[in-house]
C-alpha cells in the first residue's frame, strides 16, 4: 500500500482473492470501519482496476485499488461534567482510576462520554497538546473494558517527560486479571513479539517480525478452572496481556476477542484491572506510585470463584 493520507493504492494478494471489496478494505485499513468504506465506494471515491465498483464486488489476485480518503476533520471535544475518581493531582499531572466501559479518548463510535471529555471539564482545558486536539493530556491508554490507574499530563513538558519513561520501559505497570485454567507453576514470563493478526487486522497476535513484547506474571490464587494473577508489563503493546495470556493457554475471563465467545459469568469485557502505576514525577523528579483498588465486579467474582472452588495459593 502506498500513501498515508488522502489518496491510497493497494494491490490484492492471492490470499485475499474472493473477499468482498468493502471487507477487504476494512481488513487492510483497520482504522476505518466496513461501513465507512461502503459509503466511500458509493460516493465513487474508490476505483477497482480503474472503474467504479460496488461494495459487494469480489477482489481477485493482482487487482489494483485506488481510493481517496477525505482528510479527517478533528471534532471539537466538548468538556463534560463526568465524575472522576482522582487518585492524585497537581499542576503537572492528574492520576485517575478509570471505570469499566469508559473510552479514554474520542474515536469513531465514541464521540463523547470519554475520559478526555471528563478531564477537559475538570482541568478547565489545561491539558498537554502533544497528542492533538482529540487526545489532550493522554500519555498512555487502557482499553475501554479495562479498569484502573492512568496518568494524564497537564503540560507539554510533563507529557514529554512521562513519554520518555514509557519509551525506555521504566514505568511500573502491574495489572490483575482472572484467566481461564489453573497454573502448575507460580510465575513465568512471556517474551513473544506482537503485531497485527494476519487473519484479522482488528486483532493482534504473536507474529514473527512483530515488536518485542514482554509480560511477567505471578499467580495469586488458583481457583479451580480459573486463576487470579498479577501481570507486570516490561513493554506496553496494544492488547499485550490479553494476547500473551491467550497464547499460553490462559485467555482472560470475559474477553470475547481472544478467548471463548461466551462467558459463564456474563461479564462486560475482559476481567483486567490496572492496579499499580509508578513513575518519576516530571517536576520533582521523585518516584511516585499509585494503586487503584479492585472494582466491585472483580471482587464479587473472586468471592464467587473462591466459594465454588478450592482456593490454592502458590507459595
PDB file of C-alpha atoms in Angstrom:
ATOM      1  CA  UNK A   1       0.000   0.000   0.000  1.00  0.00           C
ATOM      2  CA  UNK A   2       1.248   3.492  -0.769  1.00  0.00           C
ATOM      3  CA  UNK A   3       0.161   6.823   0.630  1.00  0.00           C
ATOM      4  CA  UNK A   4      -0.852   7.558   4.219  1.00  0.00           C
ATOM      5  CA  UNK A   5      -3.263  10.472   3.834  1.00  0.00           C
ATOM      6  CA  UNK A   6      -5.742  11.294   1.112  1.00  0.00           C
ATOM      7  CA  UNK A   7      -5.036   9.062  -1.903  1.00  0.00           C
ATOM      8  CA  UNK A   8      -4.026   5.440  -1.355  1.00  0.00           C
ATOM      9  CA  UNK A   9      -3.369   2.489  -3.625  1.00  0.00           C
ATOM     10  CA  UNK A  10      -3.382  -1.239  -2.920  1.00  0.00           C
ATOM     11  CA  UNK A  11      -2.666  -4.415  -4.831  1.00  0.00           C
ATOM     12  CA  UNK A  12      -4.617  -7.529  -3.824  1.00  0.00           C
ATOM     13  CA  UNK A  13      -2.556 -10.533  -2.710  1.00  0.00           C
ATOM     14  CA  UNK A  14      -3.502 -14.081  -3.703  1.00  0.00           C
ATOM     15  CA  UNK A  15      -4.542 -14.943  -0.130  1.00  0.00           C
ATOM     16  CA  UNK A  16      -7.196 -12.202  -0.208  1.00  0.00           C
ATOM     17  CA  UNK A  17      -8.760 -13.255  -3.518  1.00  0.00           C
ATOM     18  CA  UNK A  18     -12.515 -13.787  -3.294  1.00  0.00           C
ATOM     19  CA  UNK A  19     -13.120 -11.271  -0.497  1.00  0.00           C
ATOM     20  CA  UNK A  20     -15.788  -8.597  -0.777  1.00  0.00           C
ATOM     21  CA  UNK A  21     -14.284  -5.233  -1.616  1.00  0.00           C
ATOM     22  CA  UNK A  22     -15.692  -3.433   1.438  1.00  0.00           C
ATOM     23  CA  UNK A  23     -14.466  -6.162   3.804  1.00  0.00           C
ATOM     24  CA  UNK A  24     -11.065  -6.302   2.131  1.00  0.00           C
ATOM     25  CA  UNK A  25     -10.598  -2.560   2.589  1.00  0.00           C
ATOM     26  CA  UNK A  26     -11.689  -2.702   6.242  1.00  0.00           C
ATOM     27  CA  UNK A  27      -9.216  -5.518   6.907  1.00  0.00           C
ATOM     28  CA  UNK A  28      -6.352  -3.748   5.132  1.00  0.00           C
ATOM     29  CA  UNK A  29      -7.011  -0.324   6.665  1.00  0.00           C
ATOM     30  CA  UNK A  30      -8.415  -1.231  10.109  1.00  0.00           C
ATOM     31  CA  UNK A  31      -8.555   2.334  11.400  1.00  0.00           C
ATOM     32  CA  UNK A  32     -11.752   2.691   9.333  1.00  0.00           C
ATOM     33  CA  UNK A  33     -14.921   0.584   9.532  1.00  0.00           C
ATOM     34  CA  UNK A  34     -16.552  -1.504   6.837  1.00  0.00           C
ATOM     35  CA  UNK A  35     -19.490   0.917   6.873  1.00  0.00           C
ATOM     36  CA  UNK A  36     -17.089   3.784   6.225  1.00  0.00           C
ATOM     37  CA  UNK A  37     -15.734   2.035   3.127  1.00  0.00           C
ATOM     38  CA  UNK A  38     -19.220   1.184   1.871  1.00  0.00           C
ATOM     39  CA  UNK A  39     -20.044   4.891   1.875  1.00  0.00           C
ATOM     40  CA  UNK A  40     -16.669   5.735   0.306  1.00  0.00           C
ATOM     41  CA  UNK A  41     -17.393   3.291  -2.535  1.00  0.00           C
ATOM     42  CA  UNK A  42     -20.912   4.599  -3.063  1.00  0.00           C
ATOM     43  CA  UNK A  43     -19.541   8.156  -3.190  1.00  0.00           C
ATOM     44  CA  UNK A  44     -17.231   6.958  -6.010  1.00  0.00           C
ATOM     45  CA  UNK A  45     -14.054   7.583  -4.061  1.00  0.00           C
ATOM     46  CA  UNK A  46     -12.818   4.058  -4.816  1.00  0.00           C
ATOM     47  CA  UNK A  47     -11.692   2.593  -8.158  1.00  0.00           C
ATOM     48  CA  UNK A  48     -11.215  -1.140  -8.735  1.00  0.00           C
ATOM     49  CA  UNK A  49      -8.988  -1.709 -11.784  1.00  0.00           C
ATOM     50  CA  UNK A  50      -9.855   1.784 -12.955  1.00  0.00           C
ATOM     51  CA  UNK A  51     -13.649   1.501 -12.690  1.00  0.00           C
ATOM     52  CA  UNK A  52     -16.221   2.447 -10.070  1.00  0.00           C
ATOM     53  CA  UNK A  53     -17.152  -0.751  -8.176  1.00  0.00           C
ATOM     54  CA  UNK A  54     -19.901  -1.822  -5.791  1.00  0.00           C
ATOM     55  CA  UNK A  55     -19.226  -2.671  -2.114  1.00  0.00           C
ATOM     56  CA  UNK A  56     -20.147  -6.328  -2.748  1.00  0.00           C
ATOM     57  CA  UNK A  57     -17.787  -6.795  -5.708  1.00  0.00           C
ATOM     58  CA  UNK A  58     -15.182  -9.510  -5.166  1.00  0.00           C
ATOM     59  CA  UNK A  59     -11.468  -8.791  -5.450  1.00  0.00           C
ATOM     60  CA  UNK A  60      -9.011 -11.014  -7.309  1.00  0.00           C
ATOM     61  CA  UNK A  61      -5.263 -11.501  -7.007  1.00  0.00           C
ATOM     62  CA  UNK A  62      -3.419  -8.678  -8.732  1.00  0.00           C
ATOM     63  CA  UNK A  63      -6.361  -6.260  -8.703  1.00  0.00           C
ATOM     64  CA  UNK A  64      -5.404  -2.629  -8.177  1.00  0.00           C
ATOM     65  CA  UNK A  65      -7.484  -0.431  -5.922  1.00  0.00           C
ATOM     66  CA  UNK A  66      -7.235   3.334  -5.883  1.00  0.00           C
ATOM     67  CA  UNK A  67      -9.059   5.229  -3.179  1.00  0.00           C
ATOM     68  CA  UNK A  68      -9.182   8.718  -1.791  1.00  0.00           C
ATOM     69  CA  UNK A  69      -9.973   9.137   1.888  1.00  0.00           C
ATOM     70  CA  UNK A  70     -11.182  12.639   2.774  1.00  0.00           C
ATOM     71  CA  UNK A  71      -8.982  14.456   5.240  1.00  0.00           C
ATOM     72  CA  UNK A  72     -10.280  13.870   8.744  1.00  0.00           C
ATOM     73  CA  UNK A  73     -11.866  16.831  10.444  1.00  0.00           C
ATOM     74  CA  UNK A  74     -10.868  16.855  14.073  1.00  0.00           C
ATOM     75  CA  UNK A  75     -14.081  17.163  16.096  1.00  0.00           C
ATOM     76  CA  UNK A  76     -14.405  19.794  18.761  1.00  0.00           C
ATOM     77  CA  UNK A  77     -14.121  17.914  22.022  1.00  0.00           C
ATOM     78  CA  UNK A  78     -16.717  19.209  24.456  1.00  0.00           C
ATOM     79  CA  UNK A  79     -15.898  19.290  28.180  1.00  0.00           C
ATOM     80  CA  UNK A  80     -18.409  17.155  30.084  1.00  0.00           C
ATOM     81  CA  UNK A  81     -19.163  17.084  33.800  1.00  0.00           C
ATOM     82  CA  UNK A  82     -18.447  13.375  34.263  1.00  0.00           C
ATOM     83  CA  UNK A  83     -17.378  12.235  37.761  1.00  0.00           C
ATOM     84  CA  UNK A  84     -13.714  11.250  38.070  1.00  0.00           C
ATOM     85  CA  UNK A  85     -12.102   9.019  40.690  1.00  0.00           C
ATOM     86  CA  UNK A  86      -8.967  11.110  41.215  1.00  0.00           C
ATOM     87  CA  UNK A  87      -6.054   9.395  42.961  1.00  0.00           C
ATOM     88  CA  UNK A  88      -3.660  12.349  42.735  1.00  0.00           C
ATOM     89  CA  UNK A  89      -3.485  15.784  41.129  1.00  0.00           C
ATOM     90  CA  UNK A  90      -1.115  18.729  40.951  1.00  0.00           C
ATOM     91  CA  UNK A  91      -0.240  21.440  38.416  1.00  0.00           C
ATOM     92  CA  UNK A  92       1.617  18.966  36.164  1.00  0.00           C
ATOM     93  CA  UNK A  93      -0.296  15.672  36.202  1.00  0.00           C
ATOM     94  CA  UNK A  94      -3.561  14.050  37.175  1.00  0.00           C
ATOM     95  CA  UNK A  95      -3.847  10.362  38.101  1.00  0.00           C
ATOM     96  CA  UNK A  96      -7.275   8.744  37.866  1.00  0.00           C
ATOM     97  CA  UNK A  97      -8.895   5.367  38.432  1.00  0.00           C
ATOM     98  CA  UNK A  98     -10.715   4.720  35.143  1.00  0.00           C
ATOM     99  CA  UNK A  99     -14.000   2.805  35.422  1.00  0.00           C
ATOM    100  CA  UNK A 100     -15.180  -0.001  33.173  1.00  0.00           C
ATOM    101  CA  UNK A 101     -16.915   0.907  29.903  1.00  0.00           C
ATOM    102  CA  UNK A 102     -15.210   4.300  29.647  1.00  0.00           C
ATOM    103  CA  UNK A 103     -13.260   5.006  26.443  1.00  0.00           C
ATOM    104  CA  UNK A 104     -10.074   7.002  27.029  1.00  0.00           C
ATOM    105  CA  UNK A 105     -10.399   9.438  24.114  1.00  0.00           C
ATOM    106  CA  UNK A 106     -12.984  10.196  21.388  1.00  0.00           C
ATOM    107  CA  UNK A 107     -12.958   7.838  18.415  1.00  0.00           C
ATOM    108  CA  UNK A 108     -15.413   6.684  15.747  1.00  0.00           C
ATOM    109  CA  UNK A 109     -18.451   5.372  17.588  1.00  0.00           C
ATOM    110  CA  UNK A 110     -17.449   7.146  20.810  1.00  0.00           C
ATOM    111  CA  UNK A 111     -17.633  10.904  20.146  1.00  0.00           C
ATOM    112  CA  UNK A 112     -18.192  11.859  23.787  1.00  0.00           C
ATOM    113  CA  UNK A 113     -18.551  10.469  27.281  1.00  0.00           C
ATOM    114  CA  UNK A 114     -14.830   9.680  27.276  1.00  0.00           C
ATOM    115  CA  UNK A 115     -12.127  10.254  29.851  1.00  0.00           C
ATOM    116  CA  UNK A 116     -10.868  13.167  27.738  1.00  0.00           C
ATOM    117  CA  UNK A 117     -14.286  14.857  27.905  1.00  0.00           C
ATOM    118  CA  UNK A 118     -14.217  14.492  31.691  1.00  0.00           C
ATOM    119  CA  UNK A 119     -10.613  15.719  32.003  1.00  0.00           C
ATOM    120  CA  UNK A 120     -11.288  18.797  29.866  1.00  0.00           C
ATOM    121  CA  UNK A 121     -14.120  19.776  32.199  1.00  0.00           C
ATOM    122  CA  UNK A 122     -12.256  19.056  35.417  1.00  0.00           C
ATOM    123  CA  UNK A 123      -8.942  20.608  34.331  1.00  0.00           C
ATOM    124  CA  UNK A 124     -10.641  23.542  32.591  1.00  0.00           C
ATOM    125  CA  UNK A 125      -8.821  22.740  29.376  1.00  0.00           C
ATOM    126  CA  UNK A 126      -5.373  22.744  30.991  1.00  0.00           C
ATOM    127  CA  UNK A 127      -4.006  19.596  29.361  1.00  0.00           C
ATOM    128  CA  UNK A 128      -0.984  18.917  27.171  1.00  0.00           C
ATOM    129  CA  UNK A 129      -1.478  19.298  23.438  1.00  0.00           C
ATOM    130  CA  UNK A 130       1.227  16.949  22.150  1.00  0.00           C
ATOM    131  CA  UNK A 131      -1.246  14.253  21.063  1.00  0.00           C
ATOM    132  CA  UNK A 132      -3.510  16.706  19.224  1.00  0.00           C
ATOM    133  CA  UNK A 133      -6.919  18.145  19.956  1.00  0.00           C
ATOM    134  CA  UNK A 134      -8.621  14.726  20.091  1.00  0.00           C
ATOM    135  CA  UNK A 135      -6.300  13.344  22.774  1.00  0.00           C
ATOM    136  CA  UNK A 136      -5.305  16.236  25.062  1.00  0.00           C
ATOM    137  CA  UNK A 137      -3.275  15.090  28.046  1.00  0.00           C
ATOM    138  CA  UNK A 138      -3.270  11.430  27.053  1.00  0.00           C
ATOM    139  CA  UNK A 139       0.155   9.870  27.574  1.00  0.00           C
ATOM    140  CA  UNK A 140      -0.943   6.210  27.554  1.00  0.00           C
ATOM    141  CA  UNK A 141      -4.205   4.316  27.219  1.00  0.00           C
ATOM    142  CA  UNK A 142      -6.014   1.327  28.629  1.00  0.00           C
ATOM    143  CA  UNK A 143      -8.879  -0.476  26.890  1.00  0.00           C
ATOM    144  CA  UNK A 144     -12.498   0.565  27.350  1.00  0.00           C
ATOM    145  CA  UNK A 145     -13.293  -2.511  29.441  1.00  0.00           C
ATOM    146  CA  UNK A 146     -10.078  -2.376  31.480  1.00  0.00           C
ATOM    147  CA  UNK A 147     -10.274  -0.537  34.797  1.00  0.00           C
ATOM    148  CA  UNK A 148      -7.584   1.120  36.840  1.00  0.00           C
ATOM    149  CA  UNK A 149      -4.775   3.660  37.093  1.00  0.00           C
ATOM    150  CA  UNK A 150      -3.995   6.088  34.297  1.00  0.00           C
ATOM    151  CA  UNK A 151      -1.950   9.304  34.311  1.00  0.00           C
ATOM    152  CA  UNK A 152      -2.637  12.353  32.131  1.00  0.00           C
ATOM    153  CA  UNK A 153      -0.346  15.344  31.600  1.00  0.00           C
ATOM    154  CA  UNK A 154      -1.405  18.948  32.078  1.00  0.00           C
ATOM    155  CA  UNK A 155       1.621  20.478  30.337  1.00  0.00           C
ATOM    156  CA  UNK A 156       3.667  19.578  27.282  1.00  0.00           C
ATOM    157  CA  UNK A 157       6.792  19.397  29.451  1.00  0.00           C
ATOM    158  CA  UNK A 158       5.175  16.841  31.763  1.00  0.00           C
ATOM    159  CA  UNK A 159       3.901  14.899  28.759  1.00  0.00           C
ATOM    160  CA  UNK A 160       7.361  14.637  27.196  1.00  0.00           C
ATOM    161  CA  UNK A 161       8.950  13.561  30.478  1.00  0.00           C
ATOM    162  CA  UNK A 162       6.382  10.793  31.046  1.00  0.00           C
ATOM    163  CA  UNK A 163       6.543   9.675  27.407  1.00  0.00           C
ATOM    164  CA  UNK A 164      10.316   9.293  27.672  1.00  0.00           C
ATOM    165  CA  UNK A 165       9.853   6.928  30.632  1.00  0.00           C
ATOM    166  CA  UNK A 166       7.337   4.901  28.657  1.00  0.00           C
ATOM    167  CA  UNK A 167       9.742   4.670  25.738  1.00  0.00           C
ATOM    168  CA  UNK A 168      12.518   3.162  27.872  1.00  0.00           C
ATOM    169  CA  UNK A 169      10.090   0.918  29.809  1.00  0.00           C
ATOM    170  CA  UNK A 170      10.968   2.439  33.191  1.00  0.00           C
ATOM    171  CA  UNK A 171       7.372   2.980  34.307  1.00  0.00           C
ATOM    172  CA  UNK A 172       5.973   0.430  36.763  1.00  0.00           C
ATOM    173  CA  UNK A 173       2.734  -1.111  35.490  1.00  0.00           C
ATOM    174  CA  UNK A 174       1.100  -4.002  37.320  1.00  0.00           C
ATOM    175  CA  UNK A 175      -2.266  -5.448  36.355  1.00  0.00           C
ATOM    176  CA  UNK A 176      -4.526  -8.036  37.980  1.00  0.00           C
ATOM    177  CA  UNK A 177      -6.603 -10.433  35.897  1.00  0.00           C
ATOM    178  CA  UNK A 178      -8.764 -13.517  36.161  1.00  0.00           C
ATOM    179  CA  UNK A 179      -7.939 -16.056  33.481  1.00  0.00           C
ATOM    180  CA  UNK A 180      -9.134 -19.452  32.341  1.00  0.00           C
ATOM    181  CA  UNK A 181      -7.320 -22.585  33.561  1.00  0.00           C
ATOM    182  CA  UNK A 182      -5.181 -23.062  36.651  1.00  0.00           C
ATOM    183  CA  UNK A 183      -1.365 -22.885  36.628  1.00  0.00           C
ATOM    184  CA  UNK A 184       1.124 -25.583  37.584  1.00  0.00           C
ATOM    185  CA  UNK A 185       3.889 -23.074  38.389  1.00  0.00           C
ATOM    186  CA  UNK A 186       3.701 -19.897  40.427  1.00  0.00           C
ATOM    187  CA  UNK A 187       5.202 -17.456  37.907  1.00  0.00           C
ATOM    188  CA  UNK A 188       6.581 -17.037  34.431  1.00  0.00           C
ATOM    189  CA  UNK A 189       7.476 -14.692  31.598  1.00  0.00           C
ATOM    190  CA  UNK A 190       6.033 -14.442  28.103  1.00  0.00           C
ATOM    191  CA  UNK A 191       8.563 -12.904  25.711  1.00  0.00           C
ATOM    192  CA  UNK A 192       6.929 -13.045  22.289  1.00  0.00           C
ATOM    193  CA  UNK A 193       6.689 -10.368  19.542  1.00  0.00           C
ATOM    194  CA  UNK A 194       3.299  -8.851  18.791  1.00  0.00           C
ATOM    195  CA  UNK A 195       1.835  -7.443  15.591  1.00  0.00           C
ATOM    196  CA  UNK A 196      -1.376  -7.274  13.622  1.00  0.00           C
ATOM    197  CA  UNK A 197      -3.067 -10.648  13.256  1.00  0.00           C
ATOM    198  CA  UNK A 198      -2.627 -11.539   9.550  1.00  0.00           C
ATOM    199  CA  UNK A 199      -6.024 -13.267   9.588  1.00  0.00           C
ATOM    200  CA  UNK A 200      -7.908 -10.442  11.312  1.00  0.00           C
ATOM    201  CA  UNK A 201      -6.449  -6.945  11.106  1.00  0.00           C
ATOM    202  CA  UNK A 202      -8.560  -5.751  14.034  1.00  0.00           C
ATOM    203  CA  UNK A 203      -6.745  -8.150  16.351  1.00  0.00           C
ATOM    204  CA  UNK A 204      -3.159  -8.551  17.494  1.00  0.00           C
ATOM    205  CA  UNK A 205      -1.204 -11.796  17.662  1.00  0.00           C
ATOM    206  CA  UNK A 206       2.197 -13.318  18.314  1.00  0.00           C
ATOM    207  CA  UNK A 207       3.863 -12.909  14.919  1.00  0.00           C
ATOM    208  CA  UNK A 208       7.377 -13.297  13.590  1.00  0.00           C
ATOM    209  CA  UNK A 209       8.857  -9.881  12.942  1.00  0.00           C
ATOM    210  CA  UNK A 210       6.474  -8.163  15.371  1.00  0.00           C
ATOM    211  CA  UNK A 211       7.514  -5.698  18.068  1.00  0.00           C
ATOM    212  CA  UNK A 212       9.140  -7.241  21.136  1.00  0.00           C
ATOM    213  CA  UNK A 213       6.666  -7.664  23.986  1.00  0.00           C
ATOM    214  CA  UNK A 214       7.415  -8.975  27.485  1.00  0.00           C
ATOM    215  CA  UNK A 215       4.878  -9.851  30.184  1.00  0.00           C
ATOM    216  CA  UNK A 216       5.864 -11.199  33.608  1.00  0.00           C
ATOM    217  CA  UNK A 217       3.088 -12.967  35.516  1.00  0.00           C
ATOM    218  CA  UNK A 218       2.626 -14.166  39.083  1.00  0.00           C
ATOM    219  CA  UNK A 219      -0.163 -16.499  40.225  1.00  0.00           C
ATOM    220  CA  UNK A 220      -2.046 -15.104  43.225  1.00  0.00           C
ATOM    221  CA  UNK A 221      -4.586 -17.936  43.539  1.00  0.00           C
ATOM    222  CA  UNK A 222      -5.659 -20.935  41.509  1.00  0.00           C
ATOM    223  CA  UNK A 223      -9.450 -21.044  41.508  1.00  0.00           C
ATOM    224  CA  UNK A 224     -10.467 -24.414  40.093  1.00  0.00           C
ATOM    225  CA  UNK A 225     -10.745 -23.921  36.338  1.00  0.00           C
ATOM    226  CA  UNK A 226      -9.631 -20.289  36.679  1.00  0.00           C
ATOM    227  CA  UNK A 227      -6.771 -18.336  38.193  1.00  0.00           C
ATOM    228  CA  UNK A 228      -6.236 -14.899  39.729  1.00  0.00           C
ATOM    229  CA  UNK A 229      -2.939 -13.462  38.509  1.00  0.00           C
ATOM    230  CA  UNK A 230      -0.814 -10.321  38.545  1.00  0.00           C
ATOM    231  CA  UNK A 231       0.993  -9.205  35.384  1.00  0.00           C
ATOM    232  CA  UNK A 232       3.903  -6.762  35.245  1.00  0.00           C
ATOM    233  CA  UNK A 233       4.477  -5.167  31.877  1.00  0.00           C
ATOM    234  CA  UNK A 234       8.047  -4.753  30.716  1.00  0.00           C
ATOM    235  CA  UNK A 235       6.755  -3.365  27.415  1.00  0.00           C
ATOM    236  CA  UNK A 236       3.388  -1.829  26.617  1.00  0.00           C
ATOM    237  CA  UNK A 237       1.998  -3.089  23.322  1.00  0.00           C
ATOM    238  CA  UNK A 238      -1.665  -2.926  22.343  1.00  0.00           C
ATOM    239  CA  UNK A 239      -3.653  -5.777  23.948  1.00  0.00           C
ATOM    240  CA  UNK A 240      -0.361  -7.194  25.262  1.00  0.00           C
ATOM    241  CA  UNK A 241      -1.651  -9.028  28.352  1.00  0.00           C
ATOM    242  CA  UNK A 242      -4.743 -10.272  26.536  1.00  0.00           C
ATOM    243  CA  UNK A 243      -2.742 -11.712  23.634  1.00  0.00           C
ATOM    244  CA  UNK A 244       0.121 -13.121  25.693  1.00  0.00           C
ATOM    245  CA  UNK A 245      -2.108 -14.894  28.205  1.00  0.00           C
ATOM    246  CA  UNK A 246      -4.254 -16.381  25.430  1.00  0.00           C
ATOM    247  CA  UNK A 247      -1.057 -17.502  23.685  1.00  0.00           C
ATOM    248  CA  UNK A 248      -0.002 -19.604  26.699  1.00  0.00           C
ATOM    249  CA  UNK A 249      -3.486 -21.095  27.126  1.00  0.00           C
ATOM    250  CA  UNK A 250      -4.881 -18.714  29.755  1.00  0.00           C
ATOM    251  CA  UNK A 251      -7.192 -16.223  27.997  1.00  0.00           C
ATOM    252  CA  UNK A 252      -8.748 -13.544  30.161  1.00  0.00           C
ATOM    253  CA  UNK A 253     -12.186 -14.254  31.527  1.00  0.00           C
ATOM    254  CA  UNK A 254     -14.783 -12.172  29.689  1.00  0.00           C
ATOM    255  CA  UNK A 255     -12.555 -11.453  26.676  1.00  0.00           C
ATOM    256  CA  UNK A 256     -14.527 -12.460  23.544  1.00  0.00           C
ATOM    257  CA  UNK A 257     -11.793 -11.221  21.195  1.00  0.00           C
ATOM    258  CA  UNK A 258      -9.029 -13.545  22.384  1.00  0.00           C
ATOM    259  CA  UNK A 259     -10.943 -16.091  24.474  1.00  0.00           C
ATOM    260  CA  UNK A 260     -14.229 -18.035  24.398  1.00  0.00           C
ATOM    261  CA  UNK A 261     -17.071 -16.097  22.781  1.00  0.00           C
ATOM    262  CA  UNK A 262     -19.414 -16.872  25.662  1.00  0.00           C
ATOM    263  CA  UNK A 263     -18.565 -16.047  29.267  1.00  0.00           C
ATOM    264  CA  UNK A 264     -20.254 -18.071  32.031  1.00  0.00           C
ATOM    265  CA  UNK A 265     -20.371 -15.009  34.296  1.00  0.00           C
ATOM    266  CA  UNK A 266     -21.941 -12.517  31.848  1.00  0.00           C
ATOM    267  CA  UNK A 267     -19.094 -10.028  32.139  1.00  0.00           C
ATOM    268  CA  UNK A 268     -18.837  -6.862  30.069  1.00  0.00           C
ATOM    269  CA  UNK A 269     -15.414  -7.333  28.543  1.00  0.00           C
ATOM    270  CA  UNK A 270     -12.169  -8.747  29.866  1.00  0.00           C
ATOM    271  CA  UNK A 271     -11.534  -9.116  33.601  1.00  0.00           C
ATOM    272  CA  UNK A 272      -8.449  -6.884  33.732  1.00  0.00           C
ATOM    273  CA  UNK A 273      -7.507  -4.135  36.188  1.00  0.00           C
ATOM    274  CA  UNK A 274      -4.542  -1.748  36.068  1.00  0.00           C
ATOM    275  CA  UNK A 275      -3.673  -1.924  39.760  1.00  0.00           C
ATOM    276  CA  UNK A 276      -0.338  -0.127  40.070  1.00  0.00           C
ATOM    277  CA  UNK A 277       1.328   2.720  38.179  1.00  0.00           C
ATOM    278  CA  UNK A 278       4.699   4.120  39.213  1.00  0.00           C
ATOM    279  CA  UNK A 279       6.853   6.798  37.570  1.00  0.00           C
ATOM    280  CA  UNK A 280       9.238   9.663  38.239  1.00  0.00           C
ATOM    281  CA  UNK A 281       7.365  12.929  38.657  1.00  0.00           C
ATOM    282  CA  UNK A 282       8.167  15.366  35.812  1.00  0.00           C
ATOM    283  CA  UNK A 283       8.810  18.329  38.126  1.00  0.00           C
ATOM    284  CA  UNK A 284      10.066  16.944  41.463  1.00  0.00           C
ATOM    285  CA  UNK A 285      11.981  14.055  39.836  1.00  0.00           C
ATOM    286  CA  UNK A 286      10.825  11.858  42.744  1.00  0.00           C
ATOM    287  CA  UNK A 287       9.440   8.361  42.189  1.00  0.00           C
ATOM    288  CA  UNK A 288       5.701   8.124  42.845  1.00  0.00           C
ATOM    289  CA  UNK A 289       3.489   5.054  42.851  1.00  0.00           C
ATOM    290  CA  UNK A 290      -0.296   4.807  42.811  1.00  0.00           C
ATOM    291  CA  UNK A 291      -2.697   1.929  43.349  1.00  0.00           C
ATOM    292  CA  UNK A 292      -6.354   1.564  42.410  1.00  0.00           C
ATOM    293  CA  UNK A 293      -8.467  -0.875  44.439  1.00  0.00           C
ATOM    294  CA  UNK A 294     -10.090  -3.771  42.622  1.00  0.00           C
ATOM    295  CA  UNK A 295     -13.501  -2.752  41.242  1.00  0.00           C
ATOM    296  CA  UNK A 296     -16.620  -4.221  42.833  1.00  0.00           C
ATOM    297  CA  UNK A 297     -17.368  -6.627  39.960  1.00  0.00           C
ATOM    298  CA  UNK A 298     -13.834  -8.073  40.212  1.00  0.00           C
ATOM    299  CA  UNK A 299     -14.073  -8.553  43.984  1.00  0.00           C
ATOM    300  CA  UNK A 300     -17.508 -10.173  43.661  1.00  0.00           C
ATOM    301  CA  UNK A 301     -16.217 -12.555  41.007  1.00  0.00           C
ATOM    302  CA  UNK A 302     -13.233 -13.545  43.166  1.00  0.00           C
ATOM    303  CA  UNK A 303     -15.597 -14.263  46.052  1.00  0.00           C
ATOM    304  CA  UNK A 304     -17.845 -16.375  43.826  1.00  0.00           C
ATOM    305  CA  UNK A 305     -14.941 -18.356  42.408  1.00  0.00           C
ATOM    306  CA  UNK A 306     -13.402 -18.787  45.847  1.00  0.00           C
ATOM    307  CA  UNK A 307     -16.654 -20.134  47.265  1.00  0.00           C
ATOM    308  CA  UNK A 308     -17.164 -22.536  44.364  1.00  0.00           C
ATOM    309  CA  UNK A 309     -13.608 -23.812  44.211  1.00  0.00           C
ATOM    310  CA  UNK A 310     -10.786 -24.785  46.477  1.00  0.00           C
ATOM    311  CA  UNK A 311      -8.543 -21.745  46.602  1.00  0.00           C
ATOM    312  CA  UNK A 312      -4.905 -22.698  46.200  1.00  0.00           C
ATOM    313  CA  UNK A 313      -2.278 -20.070  46.907  1.00  0.00           C
ATOM    314  CA  UNK A 314       1.036 -20.566  45.103  1.00  0.00           C
ATOM    315  CA  UNK A 315       3.878 -20.408  47.625  1.00  0.00           C
TER     316      UNK A 315
END
